[in-house]
Structure formats: C-alpha cells, structure tokens
XYZ file of N, CA, C and O in Angstrom:
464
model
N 0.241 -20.777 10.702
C 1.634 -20.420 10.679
C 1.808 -19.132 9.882
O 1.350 -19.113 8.739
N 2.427 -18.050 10.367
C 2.455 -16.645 10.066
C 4.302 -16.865 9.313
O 5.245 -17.502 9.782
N 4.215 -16.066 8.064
C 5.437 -16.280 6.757
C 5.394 -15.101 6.741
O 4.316 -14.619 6.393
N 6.570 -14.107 7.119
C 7.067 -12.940 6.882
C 7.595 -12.824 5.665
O 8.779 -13.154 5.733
N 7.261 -12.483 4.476
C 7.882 -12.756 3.230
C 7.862 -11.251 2.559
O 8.139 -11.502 1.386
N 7.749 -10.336 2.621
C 7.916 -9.135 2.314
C 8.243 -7.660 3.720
O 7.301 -7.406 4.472
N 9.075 -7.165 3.822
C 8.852 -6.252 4.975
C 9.670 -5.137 4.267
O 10.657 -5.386 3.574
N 9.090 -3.637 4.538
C 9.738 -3.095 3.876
C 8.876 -1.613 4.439
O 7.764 -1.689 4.961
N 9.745 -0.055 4.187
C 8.977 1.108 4.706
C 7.883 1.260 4.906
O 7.533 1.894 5.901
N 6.810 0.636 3.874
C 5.733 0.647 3.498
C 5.007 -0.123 4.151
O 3.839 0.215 4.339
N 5.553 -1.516 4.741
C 4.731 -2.256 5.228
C 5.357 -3.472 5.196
O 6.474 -3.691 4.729
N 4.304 -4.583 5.912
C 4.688 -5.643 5.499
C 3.706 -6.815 5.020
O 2.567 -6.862 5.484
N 4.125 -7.701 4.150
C 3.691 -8.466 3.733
C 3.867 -9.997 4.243
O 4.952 -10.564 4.116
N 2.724 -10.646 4.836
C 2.583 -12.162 5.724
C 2.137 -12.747 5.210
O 1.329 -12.158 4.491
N 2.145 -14.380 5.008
C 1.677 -15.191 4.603
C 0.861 -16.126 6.302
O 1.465 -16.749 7.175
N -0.511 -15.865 6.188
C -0.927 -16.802 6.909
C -2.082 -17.503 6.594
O -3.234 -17.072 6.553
N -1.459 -19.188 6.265
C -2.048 -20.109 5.694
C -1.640 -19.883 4.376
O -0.565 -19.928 3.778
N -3.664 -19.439 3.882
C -3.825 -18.947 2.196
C -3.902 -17.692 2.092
O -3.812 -17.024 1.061
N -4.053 -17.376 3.052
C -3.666 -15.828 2.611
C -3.050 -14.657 3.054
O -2.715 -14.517 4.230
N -2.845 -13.654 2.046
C -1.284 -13.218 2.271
C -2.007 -11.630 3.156
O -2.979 -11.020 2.711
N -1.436 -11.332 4.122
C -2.291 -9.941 4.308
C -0.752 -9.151 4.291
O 0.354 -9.535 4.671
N -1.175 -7.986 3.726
C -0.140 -6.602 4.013
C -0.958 -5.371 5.052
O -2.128 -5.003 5.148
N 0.100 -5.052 5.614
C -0.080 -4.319 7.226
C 0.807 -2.935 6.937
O 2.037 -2.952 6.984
N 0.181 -1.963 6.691
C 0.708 -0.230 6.679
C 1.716 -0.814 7.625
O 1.623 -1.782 8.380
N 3.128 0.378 7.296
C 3.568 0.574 8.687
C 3.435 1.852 8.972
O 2.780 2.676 8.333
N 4.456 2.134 10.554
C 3.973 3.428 11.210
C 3.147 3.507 12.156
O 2.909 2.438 12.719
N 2.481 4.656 12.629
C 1.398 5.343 13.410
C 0.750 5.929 12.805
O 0.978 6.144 11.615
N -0.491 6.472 13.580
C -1.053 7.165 13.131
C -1.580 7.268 11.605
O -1.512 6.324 10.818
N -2.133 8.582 11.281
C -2.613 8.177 9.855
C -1.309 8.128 8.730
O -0.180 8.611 8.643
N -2.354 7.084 7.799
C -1.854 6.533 6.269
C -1.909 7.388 5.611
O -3.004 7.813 5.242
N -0.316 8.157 5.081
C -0.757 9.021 4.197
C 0.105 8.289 3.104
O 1.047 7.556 3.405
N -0.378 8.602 1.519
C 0.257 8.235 0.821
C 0.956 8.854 0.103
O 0.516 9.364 -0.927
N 2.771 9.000 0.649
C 3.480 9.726 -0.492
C 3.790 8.557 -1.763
O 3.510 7.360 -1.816
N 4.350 9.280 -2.547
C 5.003 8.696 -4.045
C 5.894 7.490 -3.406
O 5.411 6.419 -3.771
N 6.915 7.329 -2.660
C 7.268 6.552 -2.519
C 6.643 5.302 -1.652
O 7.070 4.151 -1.745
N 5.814 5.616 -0.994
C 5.110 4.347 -0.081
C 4.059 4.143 -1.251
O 3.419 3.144 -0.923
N 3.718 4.481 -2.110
C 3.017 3.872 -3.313
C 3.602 3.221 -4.561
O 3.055 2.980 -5.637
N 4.590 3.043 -4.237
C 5.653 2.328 -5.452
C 5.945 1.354 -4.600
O 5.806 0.263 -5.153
N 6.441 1.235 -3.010
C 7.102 0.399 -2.494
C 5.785 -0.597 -1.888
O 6.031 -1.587 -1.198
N 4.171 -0.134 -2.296
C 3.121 -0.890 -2.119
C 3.103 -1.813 -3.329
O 3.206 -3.040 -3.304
N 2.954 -1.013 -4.414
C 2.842 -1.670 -5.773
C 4.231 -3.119 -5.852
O 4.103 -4.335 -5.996
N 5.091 -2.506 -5.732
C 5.923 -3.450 -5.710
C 6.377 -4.729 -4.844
O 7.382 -5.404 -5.070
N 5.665 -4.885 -4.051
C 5.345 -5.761 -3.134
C 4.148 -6.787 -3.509
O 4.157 -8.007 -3.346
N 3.224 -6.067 -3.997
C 2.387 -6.748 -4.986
C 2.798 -6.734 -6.188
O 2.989 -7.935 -6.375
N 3.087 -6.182 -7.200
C 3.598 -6.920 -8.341
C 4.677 -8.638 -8.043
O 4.603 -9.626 -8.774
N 5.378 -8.534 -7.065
C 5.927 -9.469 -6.865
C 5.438 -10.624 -5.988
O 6.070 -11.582 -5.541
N 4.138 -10.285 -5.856
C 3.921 -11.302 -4.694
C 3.251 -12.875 -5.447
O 2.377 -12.803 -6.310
N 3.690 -13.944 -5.071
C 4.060 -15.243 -5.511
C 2.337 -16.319 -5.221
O 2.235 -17.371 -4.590
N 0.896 -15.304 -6.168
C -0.244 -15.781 -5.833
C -0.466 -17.516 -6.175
O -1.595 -17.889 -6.493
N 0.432 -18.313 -6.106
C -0.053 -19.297 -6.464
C -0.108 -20.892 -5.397
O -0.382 -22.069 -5.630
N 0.260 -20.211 -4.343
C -0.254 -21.068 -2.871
C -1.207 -19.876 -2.150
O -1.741 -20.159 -1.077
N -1.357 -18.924 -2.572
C -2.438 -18.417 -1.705
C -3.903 -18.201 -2.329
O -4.153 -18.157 -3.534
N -4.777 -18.082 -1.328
C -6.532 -17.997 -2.090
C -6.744 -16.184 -2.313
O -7.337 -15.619 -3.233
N -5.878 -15.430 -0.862
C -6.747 -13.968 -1.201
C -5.533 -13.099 -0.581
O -4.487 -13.493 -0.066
N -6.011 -11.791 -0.797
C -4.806 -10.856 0.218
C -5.880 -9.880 0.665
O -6.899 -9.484 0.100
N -5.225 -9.552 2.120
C -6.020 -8.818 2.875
C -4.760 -7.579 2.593
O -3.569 -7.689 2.305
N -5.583 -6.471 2.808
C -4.819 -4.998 2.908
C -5.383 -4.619 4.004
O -6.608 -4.664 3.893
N -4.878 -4.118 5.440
C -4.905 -3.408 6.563
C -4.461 -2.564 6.611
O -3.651 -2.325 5.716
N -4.676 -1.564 7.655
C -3.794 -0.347 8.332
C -2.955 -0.724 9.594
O -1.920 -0.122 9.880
N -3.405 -1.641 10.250
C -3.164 -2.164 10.996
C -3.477 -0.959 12.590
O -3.688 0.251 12.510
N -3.402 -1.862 14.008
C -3.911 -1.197 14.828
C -3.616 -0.052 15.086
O -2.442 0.313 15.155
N -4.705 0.792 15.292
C -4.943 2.542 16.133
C -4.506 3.200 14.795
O -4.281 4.410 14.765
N -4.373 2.363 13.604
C -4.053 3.339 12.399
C -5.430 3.931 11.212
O -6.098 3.059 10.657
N -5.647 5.004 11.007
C -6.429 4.973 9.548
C -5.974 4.109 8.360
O -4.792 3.986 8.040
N -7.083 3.479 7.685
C -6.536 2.945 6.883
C -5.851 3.687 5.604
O -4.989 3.038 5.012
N -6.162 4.995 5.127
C -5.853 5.615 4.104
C -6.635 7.424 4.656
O -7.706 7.596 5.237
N -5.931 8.175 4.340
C -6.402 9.505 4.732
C -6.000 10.464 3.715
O -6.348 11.645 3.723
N -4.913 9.667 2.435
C -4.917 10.587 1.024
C -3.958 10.510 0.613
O -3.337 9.447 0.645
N -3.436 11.712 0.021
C -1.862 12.248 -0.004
C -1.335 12.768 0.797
O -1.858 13.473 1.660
N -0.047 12.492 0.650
C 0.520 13.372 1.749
C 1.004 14.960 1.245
O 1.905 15.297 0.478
N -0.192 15.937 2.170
C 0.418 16.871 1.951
C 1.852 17.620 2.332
O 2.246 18.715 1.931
N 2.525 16.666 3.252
C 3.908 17.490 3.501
C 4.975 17.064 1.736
O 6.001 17.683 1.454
N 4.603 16.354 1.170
C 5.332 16.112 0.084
C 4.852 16.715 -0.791
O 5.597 17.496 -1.384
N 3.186 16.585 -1.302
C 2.837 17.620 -2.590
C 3.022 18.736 -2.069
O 2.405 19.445 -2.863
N 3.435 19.431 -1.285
C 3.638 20.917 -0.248
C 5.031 21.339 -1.367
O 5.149 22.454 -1.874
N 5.900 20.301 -1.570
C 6.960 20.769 -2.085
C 7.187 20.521 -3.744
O 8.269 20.716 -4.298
N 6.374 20.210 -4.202
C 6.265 19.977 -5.439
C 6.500 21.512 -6.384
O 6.162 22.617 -5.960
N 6.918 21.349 -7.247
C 7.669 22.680 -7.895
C 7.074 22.829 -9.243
O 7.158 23.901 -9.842
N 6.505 21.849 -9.718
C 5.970 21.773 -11.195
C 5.486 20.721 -11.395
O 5.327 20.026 -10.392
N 5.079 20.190 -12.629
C 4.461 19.020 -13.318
C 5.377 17.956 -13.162
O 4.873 16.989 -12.591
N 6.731 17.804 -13.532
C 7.499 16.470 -13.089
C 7.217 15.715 -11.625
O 7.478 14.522 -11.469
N 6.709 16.469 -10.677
C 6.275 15.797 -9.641
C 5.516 15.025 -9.381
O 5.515 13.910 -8.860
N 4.286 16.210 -10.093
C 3.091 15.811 -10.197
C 2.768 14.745 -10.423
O 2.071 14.073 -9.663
N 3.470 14.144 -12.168
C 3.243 13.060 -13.181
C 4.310 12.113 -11.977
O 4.665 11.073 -12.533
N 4.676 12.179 -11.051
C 5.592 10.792 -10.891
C 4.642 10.649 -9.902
O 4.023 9.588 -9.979
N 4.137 11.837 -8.437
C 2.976 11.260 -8.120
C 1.969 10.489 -8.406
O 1.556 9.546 -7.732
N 1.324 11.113 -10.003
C -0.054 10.100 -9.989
C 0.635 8.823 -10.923
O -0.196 7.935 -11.116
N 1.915 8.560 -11.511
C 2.390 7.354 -11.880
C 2.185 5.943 -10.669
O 1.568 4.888 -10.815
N 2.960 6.449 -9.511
C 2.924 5.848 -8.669
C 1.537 5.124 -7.907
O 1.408 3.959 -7.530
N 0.530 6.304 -7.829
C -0.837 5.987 -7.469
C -1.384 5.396 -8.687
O -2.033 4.389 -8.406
N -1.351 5.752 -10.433
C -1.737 4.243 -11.103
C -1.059 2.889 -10.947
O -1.508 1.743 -10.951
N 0.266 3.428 -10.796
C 0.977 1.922 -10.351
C 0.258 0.570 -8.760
O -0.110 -0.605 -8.716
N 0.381 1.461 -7.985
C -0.094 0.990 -6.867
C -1.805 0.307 -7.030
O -2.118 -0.730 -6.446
N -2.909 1.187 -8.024
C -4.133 0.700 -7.773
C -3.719 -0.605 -9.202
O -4.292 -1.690 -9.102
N -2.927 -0.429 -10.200
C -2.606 -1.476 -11.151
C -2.680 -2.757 -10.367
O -3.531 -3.642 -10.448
N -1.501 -2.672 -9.506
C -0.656 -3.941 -9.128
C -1.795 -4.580 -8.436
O -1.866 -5.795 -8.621
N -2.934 -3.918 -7.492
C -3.770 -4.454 -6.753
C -4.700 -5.107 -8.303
O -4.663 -6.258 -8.738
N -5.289 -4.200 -8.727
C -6.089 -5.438 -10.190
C -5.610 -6.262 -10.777
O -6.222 -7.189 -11.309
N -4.174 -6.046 -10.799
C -3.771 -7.506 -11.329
C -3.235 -8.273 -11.086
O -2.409 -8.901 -11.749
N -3.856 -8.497 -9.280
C -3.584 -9.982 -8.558
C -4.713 -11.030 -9.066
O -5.913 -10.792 -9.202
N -4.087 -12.153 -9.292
C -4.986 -12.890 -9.611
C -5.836 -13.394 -8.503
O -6.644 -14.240 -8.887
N -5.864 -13.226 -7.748
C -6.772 -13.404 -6.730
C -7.293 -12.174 -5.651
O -6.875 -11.028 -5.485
N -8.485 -13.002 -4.945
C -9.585 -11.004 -4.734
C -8.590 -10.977 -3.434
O -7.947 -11.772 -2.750
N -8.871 -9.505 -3.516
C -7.818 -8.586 -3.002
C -9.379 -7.995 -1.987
O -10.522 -7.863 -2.424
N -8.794 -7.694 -0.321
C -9.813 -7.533 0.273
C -8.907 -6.409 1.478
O -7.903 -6.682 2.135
N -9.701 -5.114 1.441
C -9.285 -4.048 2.420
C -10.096 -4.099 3.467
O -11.309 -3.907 3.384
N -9.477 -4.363 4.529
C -10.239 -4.667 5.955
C -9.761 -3.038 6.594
O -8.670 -2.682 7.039
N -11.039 -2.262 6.432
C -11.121 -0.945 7.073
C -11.168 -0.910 8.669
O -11.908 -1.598 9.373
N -10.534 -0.276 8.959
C -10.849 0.067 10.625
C -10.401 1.042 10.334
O -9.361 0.976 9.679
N -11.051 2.647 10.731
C -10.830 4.018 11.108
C -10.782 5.151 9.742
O -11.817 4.798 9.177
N -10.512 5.693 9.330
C -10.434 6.372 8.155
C -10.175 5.947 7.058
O -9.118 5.327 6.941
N -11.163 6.156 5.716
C -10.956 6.003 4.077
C -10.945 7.601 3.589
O -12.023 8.193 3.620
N -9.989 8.170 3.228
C -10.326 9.512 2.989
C -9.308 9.700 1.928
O -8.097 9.576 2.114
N -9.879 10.011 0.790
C -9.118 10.585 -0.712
C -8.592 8.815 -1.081
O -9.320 7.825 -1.021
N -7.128 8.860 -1.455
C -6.454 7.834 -1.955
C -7.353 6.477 -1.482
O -7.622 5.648 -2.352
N -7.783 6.279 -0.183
C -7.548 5.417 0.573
C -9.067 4.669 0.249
O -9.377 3.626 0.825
C-alpha cells in the first residue's frame, strides 16, 4: 500500500510498507538550486521514522539522479550572501539525510555529477 505523505516542488515523499522513498520532481536533469535543497531537507527533517525500516532517494524515471548546482541560479548570484545561503542549504539538506535514524539508500539510475 503506497502513503503519499509529503508532496511538494521538490518532490515527493511515499510511504510503501516500511519504507519511505522520495522521488525528484520534474524532467530531465536534477539540478540543485537553494531552494529544492531546503524543501529536500525539510521533508526529511520531518519525516515520522518510527513505522518505517529505510528511505530510498530516487530521481525517478528518464531523470539524472543529481547533475550539481544549478547554474541558472549561481549565474545570478551578486556576492557572498548568496553564496552562504547556497552552501547553508546544501549542509542542511546532506544534515537532514545523517540524521535519519534509519539507512538512507540512493537508488542511482543515470547521472551523479557534483552535488548529487
């Protein structure tokens, strides 16, 4: 039985069975701006590990799983305030994944490149 319990720009988050998988959304390649890395993290910071055994992370189909940053956003970056909220977000996001209490498993199909 498949539990839609998180859906959101970034993706979504399912419960099937014991474990919870999150699915990129979109086409094409995964790029990671500042905000689809806060709205990852935060999906996991909140996610409720104590009926499930593991979480899968996908790209889901015909997608890369991760291909970096997105350069159309650091393209516009103007100074260091960007910068620092960029890599906040990317410690936030790899945080929230270490501190699930349970193993956290990236099922690759198609591109790992930079972030990813």
């Amino acid at each position: 039985m498949n539990n839609l319990i998180k859906e959101n720009t970034a993706g979504n988050m399912e419960v099937q069975g014991e474990v919870a998988v999150f699915t990129f959304s979109g086409s094409g390649h995964n790029t990671f701006a500042t905000w689809k890395m806060n709205e990852i993290a935060e999906t996991l910071e909140n996610l409720d590990t104590s009926s499930i055994r593991a979480v899968i992370i996908t790209a889901g189909e015909g997608r890369s799983f991760g291909v970096g940053g997105d350069f159309h956003e650091v393209n516009t970056f103007k100074g260091s305030d960007e910068v620092d909220k960029w890599i906040a977000a990317c410690v936030r996001m790899y945080t929230s994944v270490l501190a699930l209490s349970v193993p956290v498993i990236a099922a690759l199909d198609g591109y790992s490149i930079g972030i990813g």
